[in-house]
Amino acid sequence: MSEPILSVSDLHVNYGRVQAVRDTSFDVPEGGLVTLVGSNGAGKTSVLAATSGLVRPRSGRITFLGQDVTRWSAHRRVSAGIVLVPEGRQILSTLTIEENLQLGGWRRRQSGARIGQMYDRFPVLAQRRRQLAGTLSGGEQQMLAIGRALVAEPRVLLMDEPSMGLAPKMVDEVFAVIESVRAEGVTVVLVEQNARRALTVADTGHVMETGSIAHSGPANELLEDPRVVKAYLGME
Ligand SMILES: Nc1ncnc2c1ncn2[C@@H]1O[C@H](COP(=O)(O)OP(=O)(O)O)[C@@H](O)[C@H]1O
Ligand SMILES: [Mg+2]
């Protein structure tokens, strides 16, 4: 086995007295697609926040390309290639689409060329580049959030609930984008409440329950694991 591109080891995240994540460890192989699924409040966003440097873990270690990045700032991690598409998209609605994409590239040379590639990839953004991002639909805003992250040239793309709140057709489009990004060689860590869809596209899955990983395995096996089916897939 080759070295993982990203490793999370013995991670603990607290917010004051709230223990959001405990004893959480997983590896992400280069070029892989790993998903974290689980109920609301299970700790998924907190794992991504610690990985991207937005929260300081209480303890544990994040290793990226063999380097311990646990104490690196979020900006330094973006420069190194760890890029987050945050929960709720967090695009800047009073800036234009173009300005939002430029924000993704502020640490990169040649970001103009990358922005051009995003317009090829997401024609809906190209048509509306001078419009305010707040005028986009929810699905279009998600495409913008993904485009902004891709302008930053991720090695590992962390995606937090990209299909949340979207109509079924847009959910299909978001998953198609995830698969194409992965096919281009970008490693993906996908957090989703839509566990069935996420496990269908992922190689490996981890099920989080109340702050820690309860089940892990090849995604296709988790899709048939009775404990996972009963708790997370049964209702669909
Ligand atoms: N900023 C915060 N302050 C206090 N508690 C938080 C904060 N963010 C998350 N939590 C708590 O941490 C736990 C894990 O939350 P989160 O990581 O957002 O889970 P998920 O993404 O799986 O829904 C929950 O109990 C949540 O209420
Ligand atoms: Mg979350």
PDB file of C-alpha atoms and ligand atoms in Angstrom:
ATOM      1  CA  MET A   1       0.000   0.000   0.000  1.00  0.00           C
ATOM      2  CA  SER A   2       1.246   3.480  -0.808  1.00  0.00           C
ATOM      3  CA  GLU A   3       1.366   6.149   1.870  1.00  0.00           C
ATOM      4  CA  PRO A   4      -1.969   7.867   2.438  1.00  0.00           C
ATOM      5  CA  ILE A   5      -2.079  11.464   1.212  1.00  0.00           C
ATOM      6  CA  LEU A   6      -4.035  12.469   4.342  1.00  0.00           C
ATOM      7  CA  SER A   7      -4.229  10.852   7.770  1.00  0.00           C
ATOM      8  CA  VAL A   8      -6.372  11.833  10.718  1.00  0.00           C
ATOM      9  CA  SER A   9      -5.104  10.228  13.924  1.00  0.00           C
ATOM     10  CA  ASP A  10      -6.736  10.089  17.360  1.00  0.00           C
ATOM     11  CA  LEU A  11      -8.627  13.293  16.713  1.00  0.00           C
ATOM     12  CA  HIS A  12     -10.522  14.974  19.530  1.00  0.00           C
ATOM     13  CA  VAL A  13     -12.466  18.204  19.002  1.00  0.00           C
ATOM     14  CA  ASN A  14     -14.236  20.031  21.811  1.00  0.00           C
ATOM     15  CA  TYR A  15     -16.313  23.207  21.832  1.00  0.00           C
ATOM     16  CA  GLY A  16     -16.148  24.285  25.449  1.00  0.00           C
ATOM     17  CA  ARG A  17     -17.630  21.318  27.275  1.00  0.00           C
ATOM     18  CA  VAL A  18     -19.166  19.776  24.170  1.00  0.00           C
ATOM     19  CA  GLN A  19     -17.114  16.828  22.986  1.00  0.00           C
ATOM     20  CA  ALA A  20     -17.839  16.887  19.258  1.00  0.00           C
ATOM     21  CA  VAL A  21     -15.222  14.361  18.071  1.00  0.00           C
ATOM     22  CA  ARG A  22     -13.296  11.717  19.975  1.00  0.00           C
ATOM     23  CA  ASP A  23     -10.828   8.944  19.106  1.00  0.00           C
ATOM     24  CA  THR A  24     -11.294   9.451  15.394  1.00  0.00           C
ATOM     25  CA  SER A  25      -8.712   8.070  12.981  1.00  0.00           C
ATOM     26  CA  PHE A  26      -8.846   7.372   9.283  1.00  0.00           C
ATOM     27  CA  ASP A  27      -6.563   7.410   6.248  1.00  0.00           C
ATOM     28  CA  VAL A  28      -7.283   8.791   2.822  1.00  0.00           C
ATOM     29  CA  PRO A  29      -5.348   7.194  -0.058  1.00  0.00           C
ATOM     30  CA  GLU A  30      -4.151   9.451  -2.849  1.00  0.00           C
ATOM     31  CA  GLY A  31      -6.787   9.631  -5.569  1.00  0.00           C
ATOM     32  CA  GLY A  32      -9.366   7.986  -3.326  1.00  0.00           C
ATOM     33  CA  LEU A  33     -12.894   8.996  -2.482  1.00  0.00           C
ATOM     34  CA  VAL A  34     -13.637   8.528   1.210  1.00  0.00           C
ATOM     35  CA  THR A  35     -16.996   9.365   2.705  1.00  0.00           C
ATOM     36  CA  LEU A  36     -18.034  10.174   6.262  1.00  0.00           C
ATOM     37  CA  VAL A  37     -21.715   9.596   6.843  1.00  0.00           C
ATOM     38  CA  GLY A  38     -23.871   9.787   9.950  1.00  0.00           C
ATOM     39  CA  SER A  39     -26.697  11.641  11.602  1.00  0.00           C
ATOM     40  CA  ASN A  40     -26.880  15.326  12.280  1.00  0.00           C
ATOM     41  CA  GLY A  41     -24.567  16.222  15.153  1.00  0.00           C
ATOM     42  CA  ALA A  42     -22.363  13.136  14.756  1.00  0.00           C
ATOM     43  CA  GLY A  43     -19.206  15.246  14.337  1.00  0.00           C
ATOM     44  CA  LYS A  44     -18.653  15.147  10.574  1.00  0.00           C
ATOM     45  CA  THR A  45     -18.306  18.897  10.058  1.00  0.00           C
ATOM     46  CA  SER A  46     -15.986  19.089  13.044  1.00  0.00           C
ATOM     47  CA  VAL A  47     -13.665  16.504  11.472  1.00  0.00           C
ATOM     48  CA  LEU A  48     -13.497  18.580   8.286  1.00  0.00           C
ATOM     49  CA  ALA A  49     -13.027  21.788  10.284  1.00  0.00           C
ATOM     50  CA  ALA A  50     -10.061  20.274  12.126  1.00  0.00           C
ATOM     51  CA  THR A  51      -8.630  18.895   8.880  1.00  0.00           C
ATOM     52  CA  SER A  52      -8.873  22.242   7.125  1.00  0.00           C
ATOM     53  CA  GLY A  53      -7.555  24.201  10.109  1.00  0.00           C
ATOM     54  CA  LEU A  54     -10.743  26.066  10.993  1.00  0.00           C
ATOM     55  CA  VAL A  55     -10.830  24.596  14.483  1.00  0.00           C
ATOM     56  CA  ARG A  56      -7.900  23.600  16.642  1.00  0.00           C
ATOM     57  CA  PRO A  57      -8.305  20.029  17.837  1.00  0.00           C
ATOM     58  CA  ARG A  58      -8.034  19.305  21.529  1.00  0.00           C
ATOM     59  CA  SER A  59      -5.657  16.509  20.593  1.00  0.00           C
ATOM     60  CA  GLY A  60      -4.734  14.353  17.671  1.00  0.00           C
ATOM     61  CA  ARG A  61      -2.769  14.716  14.490  1.00  0.00           C
ATOM     62  CA  ILE A  62      -3.443  15.594  10.862  1.00  0.00           C
ATOM     63  CA  THR A  63      -0.770  14.427   8.413  1.00  0.00           C
ATOM     64  CA  PHE A  64      -0.756  15.554   4.784  1.00  0.00           C
ATOM     65  CA  LEU A  65       1.808  14.306   2.261  1.00  0.00           C
ATOM     66  CA  GLY A  66       3.892  13.014   5.134  1.00  0.00           C
ATOM     67  CA  GLN A  67       4.005  16.351   6.967  1.00  0.00           C
ATOM     68  CA  ASP A  68       2.368  17.060  10.302  1.00  0.00           C
ATOM     69  CA  VAL A  69       0.034  19.974   9.488  1.00  0.00           C
ATOM     70  CA  THR A  70      -1.889  19.938  12.769  1.00  0.00           C
ATOM     71  CA  ARG A  71      -0.606  23.370  13.746  1.00  0.00           C
ATOM     72  CA  TRP A  72      -0.680  24.935  10.315  1.00  0.00           C
ATOM     73  CA  SER A  73      -3.065  27.820   9.672  1.00  0.00           C
ATOM     74  CA  ALA A  74      -6.045  27.263   7.418  1.00  0.00           C
ATOM     75  CA  HIS A  75      -4.436  29.475   4.736  1.00  0.00           C
ATOM     76  CA  ARG A  76      -1.251  27.484   4.741  1.00  0.00           C
ATOM     77  CA  ARG A  77      -3.247  24.283   4.321  1.00  0.00           C
ATOM     78  CA  VAL A  78      -5.096  25.770   1.334  1.00  0.00           C
ATOM     79  CA  SER A  79      -1.762  26.680  -0.213  1.00  0.00           C
ATOM     80  CA  ALA A  80      -0.547  23.126   0.332  1.00  0.00           C
ATOM     81  CA  GLY A  81      -3.687  21.732  -1.348  1.00  0.00           C
ATOM     82  CA  ILE A  82      -6.216  20.985   1.410  1.00  0.00           C
ATOM     83  CA  VAL A  83      -9.330  22.846   0.275  1.00  0.00           C
ATOM     84  CA  LEU A  84     -12.795  22.848   1.869  1.00  0.00           C
ATOM     85  CA  VAL A  85     -16.179  23.294   0.222  1.00  0.00           C
ATOM     86  CA  PRO A  86     -18.007  24.334   3.389  1.00  0.00           C
ATOM     87  CA  GLU A  87     -21.405  23.266   4.661  1.00  0.00           C
ATOM     88  CA  GLY A  88     -24.062  25.704   3.474  1.00  0.00           C
ATOM     89  CA  ARG A  89     -21.831  26.768   0.518  1.00  0.00           C
ATOM     90  CA  GLN A  90     -20.768  30.089   2.082  1.00  0.00           C
ATOM     91  CA  ILE A  91     -20.463  31.948  -1.132  1.00  0.00           C
ATOM     92  CA  LEU A  92     -20.367  35.738  -0.855  1.00  0.00           C
ATOM     93  CA  SER A  93     -23.768  36.747  -2.157  1.00  0.00           C
ATOM     94  CA  THR A  94     -22.994  40.458  -2.598  1.00  0.00           C
ATOM     95  CA  LEU A  95     -19.962  39.751  -4.786  1.00  0.00           C
ATOM     96  CA  THR A  96     -20.227  38.639  -8.388  1.00  0.00           C
ATOM     97  CA  ILE A  97     -19.709  35.089  -9.501  1.00  0.00           C
ATOM     98  CA  GLU A  98     -16.363  36.090 -10.986  1.00  0.00           C
ATOM     99  CA  GLU A  99     -15.264  37.729  -7.730  1.00  0.00           C
ATOM    100  CA  ASN A 100     -16.208  34.606  -5.777  1.00  0.00           C
ATOM    101  CA  LEU A 101     -14.080  32.503  -8.121  1.00  0.00           C
ATOM    102  CA  GLN A 102     -11.199  34.968  -7.784  1.00  0.00           C
ATOM    103  CA  LEU A 103     -11.314  34.490  -4.010  1.00  0.00           C
ATOM    104  CA  GLY A 104     -10.598  30.810  -4.533  1.00  0.00           C
ATOM    105  CA  GLY A 105      -7.445  31.699  -6.439  1.00  0.00           C
ATOM    106  CA  TRP A 106      -5.967  34.429  -4.308  1.00  0.00           C
ATOM    107  CA  ARG A 107      -3.056  32.215  -3.243  1.00  0.00           C
ATOM    108  CA  ARG A 108      -2.438  30.901  -6.741  1.00  0.00           C
ATOM    109  CA  ARG A 109      -0.617  32.219  -9.765  1.00  0.00           C
ATOM    110  CA  GLN A 110      -2.412  31.620 -13.053  1.00  0.00           C
ATOM    111  CA  SER A 111      -5.763  31.675 -11.324  1.00  0.00           C
ATOM    112  CA  GLY A 112      -7.224  33.399 -14.398  1.00  0.00           C
ATOM    113  CA  ALA A 113      -6.709  30.231 -16.397  1.00  0.00           C
ATOM    114  CA  ARG A 114      -8.268  28.151 -13.639  1.00  0.00           C
ATOM    115  CA  ILE A 115     -11.288  30.458 -13.568  1.00  0.00           C
ATOM    116  CA  GLY A 116     -11.622  29.999 -17.326  1.00  0.00           C
ATOM    117  CA  GLN A 117     -11.651  26.245 -16.800  1.00  0.00           C
ATOM    118  CA  MET A 118     -14.457  26.644 -14.260  1.00  0.00           C
ATOM    119  CA  TYR A 119     -16.510  28.531 -16.826  1.00  0.00           C
ATOM    120  CA  ASP A 120     -16.010  25.640 -19.241  1.00  0.00           C
ATOM    121  CA  ARG A 121     -16.979  23.199 -16.553  1.00  0.00           C
ATOM    122  CA  PHE A 122     -19.990  25.152 -15.268  1.00  0.00           C
ATOM    123  CA  PRO A 123     -21.463  27.073 -18.237  1.00  0.00           C
ATOM    124  CA  VAL A 124     -24.228  28.466 -16.027  1.00  0.00           C
ATOM    125  CA  LEU A 125     -21.543  30.405 -14.141  1.00  0.00           C
ATOM    126  CA  ALA A 126     -19.984  31.701 -17.354  1.00  0.00           C
ATOM    127  CA  GLN A 127     -23.251  33.161 -18.578  1.00  0.00           C
ATOM    128  CA  ARG A 128     -23.739  34.985 -15.298  1.00  0.00           C
ATOM    129  CA  ARG A 129     -20.197  35.884 -14.322  1.00  0.00           C
ATOM    130  CA  ARG A 130     -20.975  39.571 -13.717  1.00  0.00           C
ATOM    131  CA  GLN A 131     -24.120  38.910 -11.687  1.00  0.00           C
ATOM    132  CA  LEU A 132     -24.217  38.837  -7.908  1.00  0.00           C
ATOM    133  CA  ALA A 133     -23.768  35.346  -6.544  1.00  0.00           C
ATOM    134  CA  GLY A 134     -26.857  35.832  -4.381  1.00  0.00           C
ATOM    135  CA  THR A 135     -29.013  35.704  -7.518  1.00  0.00           C
ATOM    136  CA  LEU A 136     -28.036  32.070  -8.192  1.00  0.00           C
ATOM    137  CA  SER A 137     -30.288  29.158  -7.230  1.00  0.00           C
ATOM    138  CA  GLY A 138     -29.167  26.840  -4.445  1.00  0.00           C
ATOM    139  CA  GLY A 139     -27.791  24.309  -6.920  1.00  0.00           C
ATOM    140  CA  GLU A 140     -25.938  26.989  -8.878  1.00  0.00           C
ATOM    141  CA  GLN A 141     -24.487  28.348  -5.638  1.00  0.00           C
ATOM    142  CA  GLN A 142     -23.205  24.858  -4.853  1.00  0.00           C
ATOM    143  CA  MET A 143     -21.531  24.722  -8.271  1.00  0.00           C
ATOM    144  CA  LEU A 144     -19.958  28.103  -7.520  1.00  0.00           C
ATOM    145  CA  ALA A 145     -18.725  26.885  -4.139  1.00  0.00           C
ATOM    146  CA  ILE A 146     -17.176  23.828  -5.786  1.00  0.00           C
ATOM    147  CA  GLY A 147     -15.736  25.967  -8.596  1.00  0.00           C
ATOM    148  CA  ARG A 148     -14.207  28.371  -6.089  1.00  0.00           C
ATOM    149  CA  ALA A 149     -12.549  25.456  -4.301  1.00  0.00           C
ATOM    150  CA  LEU A 150     -11.238  23.982  -7.563  1.00  0.00           C
ATOM    151  CA  VAL A 151      -9.644  27.310  -8.532  1.00  0.00           C
ATOM    152  CA  ALA A 152      -7.452  26.794  -5.454  1.00  0.00           C
ATOM    153  CA  GLU A 153      -6.028  23.638  -7.095  1.00  0.00           C
ATOM    154  CA  PRO A 154      -6.804  21.128  -4.354  1.00  0.00           C
ATOM    155  CA  ARG A 155      -4.848  17.938  -3.869  1.00  0.00           C
ATOM    156  CA  VAL A 156      -7.521  16.930  -1.367  1.00  0.00           C
ATOM    157  CA  LEU A 157     -11.009  18.367  -1.682  1.00  0.00           C
ATOM    158  CA  LEU A 158     -13.072  18.268   1.525  1.00  0.00           C
ATOM    159  CA  MET A 159     -16.778  18.549   0.742  1.00  0.00           C
ATOM    160  CA  ASP A 160     -19.320  19.157   3.501  1.00  0.00           C
ATOM    161  CA  GLU A 161     -22.902  18.182   2.601  1.00  0.00           C
ATOM    162  CA  PRO A 162     -22.740  19.362  -1.011  1.00  0.00           C
ATOM    163  CA  SER A 163     -26.176  17.952  -1.852  1.00  0.00           C
ATOM    164  CA  MET A 164     -27.961  19.399   1.165  1.00  0.00           C
ATOM    165  CA  GLY A 165     -31.217  21.168   0.381  1.00  0.00           C
ATOM    166  CA  LEU A 166     -31.013  20.628  -3.365  1.00  0.00           C
ATOM    167  CA  ALA A 167     -33.715  19.379  -5.735  1.00  0.00           C
ATOM    168  CA  PRO A 168     -33.167  15.793  -7.004  1.00  0.00           C
ATOM    169  CA  LYS A 169     -31.919  16.904 -10.409  1.00  0.00           C
ATOM    170  CA  MET A 170     -29.317  19.178  -8.825  1.00  0.00           C
ATOM    171  CA  VAL A 171     -28.301  16.397  -6.441  1.00  0.00           C
ATOM    172  CA  ASP A 172     -27.565  14.278  -9.525  1.00  0.00           C
ATOM    173  CA  GLU A 173     -25.475  17.112 -10.978  1.00  0.00           C
ATOM    174  CA  VAL A 174     -23.511  17.576  -7.772  1.00  0.00           C
ATOM    175  CA  PHE A 175     -22.695  13.869  -7.626  1.00  0.00           C
ATOM    176  CA  ALA A 176     -21.673  13.922 -11.287  1.00  0.00           C
ATOM    177  CA  VAL A 177     -19.260  16.769 -10.494  1.00  0.00           C
ATOM    178  CA  ILE A 178     -17.847  14.852  -7.518  1.00  0.00           C
ATOM    179  CA  GLU A 179     -17.182  11.844  -9.721  1.00  0.00           C
ATOM    180  CA  SER A 180     -15.567  13.917 -12.458  1.00  0.00           C
ATOM    181  CA  VAL A 181     -13.318  15.777  -9.997  1.00  0.00           C
ATOM    182  CA  ARG A 182     -12.204  12.470  -8.605  1.00  0.00           C
ATOM    183  CA  ALA A 183     -11.624  11.102 -12.111  1.00  0.00           C
ATOM    184  CA  GLU A 184      -9.240  14.021 -12.687  1.00  0.00           C
ATOM    185  CA  GLY A 185      -7.074  12.732  -9.845  1.00  0.00           C
ATOM    186  CA  VAL A 186      -8.213  14.946  -6.990  1.00  0.00           C
ATOM    187  CA  THR A 187      -8.580  13.064  -3.715  1.00  0.00           C
ATOM    188  CA  VAL A 188     -12.016  13.631  -2.177  1.00  0.00           C
ATOM    189  CA  VAL A 189     -13.319  13.440   1.384  1.00  0.00           C
ATOM    190  CA  LEU A 190     -17.085  13.658   1.153  1.00  0.00           C
ATOM    191  CA  VAL A 191     -19.385  14.314   4.098  1.00  0.00           C
ATOM    192  CA  GLU A 192     -23.007  13.564   3.309  1.00  0.00           C
ATOM    193  CA  GLN A 193     -26.316  12.924   4.983  1.00  0.00           C
ATOM    194  CA  ASN A 194     -27.388  11.247   1.757  1.00  0.00           C
ATOM    195  CA  ALA A 195     -25.545   8.122   2.857  1.00  0.00           C
ATOM    196  CA  ARG A 196     -26.742   5.910   0.059  1.00  0.00           C
ATOM    197  CA  ARG A 197     -25.552   8.237  -2.689  1.00  0.00           C
ATOM    198  CA  ALA A 198     -22.281   8.924  -0.922  1.00  0.00           C
ATOM    199  CA  LEU A 199     -21.523   5.242  -0.374  1.00  0.00           C
ATOM    200  CA  THR A 200     -22.404   4.555  -4.001  1.00  0.00           C
ATOM    201  CA  VAL A 201     -19.654   6.879  -5.294  1.00  0.00           C
ATOM    202  CA  ALA A 202     -17.053   6.300  -2.542  1.00  0.00           C
ATOM    203  CA  ASP A 203     -14.402   3.574  -2.233  1.00  0.00           C
ATOM    204  CA  THR A 204     -14.343   3.635   1.553  1.00  0.00           C
ATOM    205  CA  GLY A 205     -16.883   4.784   4.108  1.00  0.00           C
ATOM    206  CA  HIS A 206     -16.860   5.644   7.779  1.00  0.00           C
ATOM    207  CA  VAL A 207     -20.075   5.920   9.748  1.00  0.00           C
ATOM    208  CA  MET A 208     -19.891   8.475  12.555  1.00  0.00           C
ATOM    209  CA  GLU A 209     -22.119   8.215  15.602  1.00  0.00           C
ATOM    210  CA  THR A 210     -21.989  10.747  18.438  1.00  0.00           C
ATOM    211  CA  GLY A 211     -18.440  11.892  17.867  1.00  0.00           C
ATOM    212  CA  SER A 212     -16.621   8.772  16.762  1.00  0.00           C
ATOM    213  CA  ILE A 213     -16.444   6.244  13.964  1.00  0.00           C
ATOM    214  CA  ALA A 214     -18.803   3.345  14.610  1.00  0.00           C
ATOM    215  CA  HIS A 215     -18.348   1.363  11.380  1.00  0.00           C
ATOM    216  CA  SER A 216     -15.798   1.507   8.575  1.00  0.00           C
ATOM    217  CA  GLY A 217     -15.288  -0.485   5.445  1.00  0.00           C
ATOM    218  CA  PRO A 218     -15.386  -0.656   1.693  1.00  0.00           C
ATOM    219  CA  ALA A 219     -18.319   1.534   0.686  1.00  0.00           C
ATOM    220  CA  ASN A 220     -20.053  -1.245  -1.253  1.00  0.00           C
ATOM    221  CA  GLU A 221     -19.978  -3.464   1.847  1.00  0.00           C
ATOM    222  CA  LEU A 222     -21.366  -0.730   4.100  1.00  0.00           C
ATOM    223  CA  LEU A 223     -24.239  -0.337   1.649  1.00  0.00           C
ATOM    224  CA  GLU A 224     -25.232  -3.897   2.515  1.00  0.00           C
ATOM    225  CA  ASP A 225     -24.269  -3.918   6.189  1.00  0.00           C
ATOM    226  CA  PRO A 226     -27.527  -4.506   8.109  1.00  0.00           C
ATOM    227  CA  ARG A 227     -26.513  -2.070  10.885  1.00  0.00           C
ATOM    228  CA  VAL A 228     -25.894   0.673   8.356  1.00  0.00           C
ATOM    229  CA  VAL A 229     -28.964  -0.145   6.297  1.00  0.00           C
ATOM    230  CA  LYS A 230     -31.190  -0.088   9.359  1.00  0.00           C
ATOM    231  CA  ALA A 231     -29.852   3.161  10.803  1.00  0.00           C
ATOM    232  CA  TYR A 232     -29.034   5.200   7.705  1.00  0.00           C
ATOM    233  CA  LEU A 233     -30.409   3.644   4.550  1.00  0.00           C
ATOM    234  CA  GLY A 234     -33.669   2.046   5.587  1.00  0.00           C
ATOM    235  CA  MET A 235     -35.854   5.103   5.172  1.00  0.00           C
ATOM    236  CA  GLU A 236     -34.904   5.900   1.602  1.00  0.00           C
TER     237      GLU A 236
HETATM  238  N1  LIG B   1     -19.375  25.973  17.233  1.00  0.00           N
HETATM  239  C1  LIG B   1     -19.897  25.048  18.033  1.00  0.00           C
HETATM  240  N2  LIG B   1     -20.096  25.303  19.358  1.00  0.00           N
HETATM  241  C2  LIG B   1     -20.616  24.365  20.178  1.00  0.00           C
HETATM  242  N3  LIG B   1     -20.991  23.128  19.787  1.00  0.00           N
HETATM  243  C3  LIG B   1     -20.825  22.823  18.484  1.00  0.00           C
HETATM  244  C4  LIG B   1     -20.285  23.767  17.553  1.00  0.00           C
HETATM  245  N4  LIG B   1     -20.243  23.166  16.329  1.00  0.00           N
HETATM  246  C5  LIG B   1     -20.728  21.931  16.512  1.00  0.00           C
HETATM  247  N5  LIG B   1     -21.093  21.735  17.801  1.00  0.00           N
HETATM  248  C6  LIG B   1     -21.613  20.474  18.384  1.00  0.00           C
HETATM  249  O1  LIG B   1     -20.680  19.456  18.090  1.00  0.00           O
HETATM  250  C7  LIG B   1     -21.342  18.255  17.752  1.00  0.00           C
HETATM  251  C8  LIG B   1     -20.895  17.813  16.354  1.00  0.00           C
HETATM  252  O2  LIG B   1     -21.345  18.778  15.396  1.00  0.00           O
HETATM  253  P1  LIG B   1     -20.950  18.729  13.870  1.00  0.00           P
HETATM  254  O3  LIG B   1     -19.504  18.469  13.756  1.00  0.00           O
HETATM  255  O4  LIG B   1     -21.491  19.947  13.252  1.00  0.00           O
HETATM  256  O5  LIG B   1     -21.744  17.433  13.388  1.00  0.00           O
HETATM  257  P2  LIG B   1     -22.328  17.034  11.961  1.00  0.00           P
HETATM  258  O6  LIG B   1     -21.589  17.784  10.933  1.00  0.00           O
HETATM  259  O7  LIG B   1     -22.127  15.545  11.901  1.00  0.00           O
HETATM  260  O8  LIG B   1     -23.783  17.381  11.988  1.00  0.00           O
HETATM  261  C9  LIG B   1     -22.831  18.534  17.863  1.00  0.00           C
HETATM  262  O9  LIG B   1     -23.238  18.135  19.141  1.00  0.00           O
HETATM  263  C10 LIG B   1     -22.898  20.025  17.720  1.00  0.00           C
HETATM  264  O10 LIG B   1     -24.028  20.543  18.374  1.00  0.00           O
HETATM  265 MG    MG B   2     -22.316  19.044   9.452  1.00  0.00          MG
END
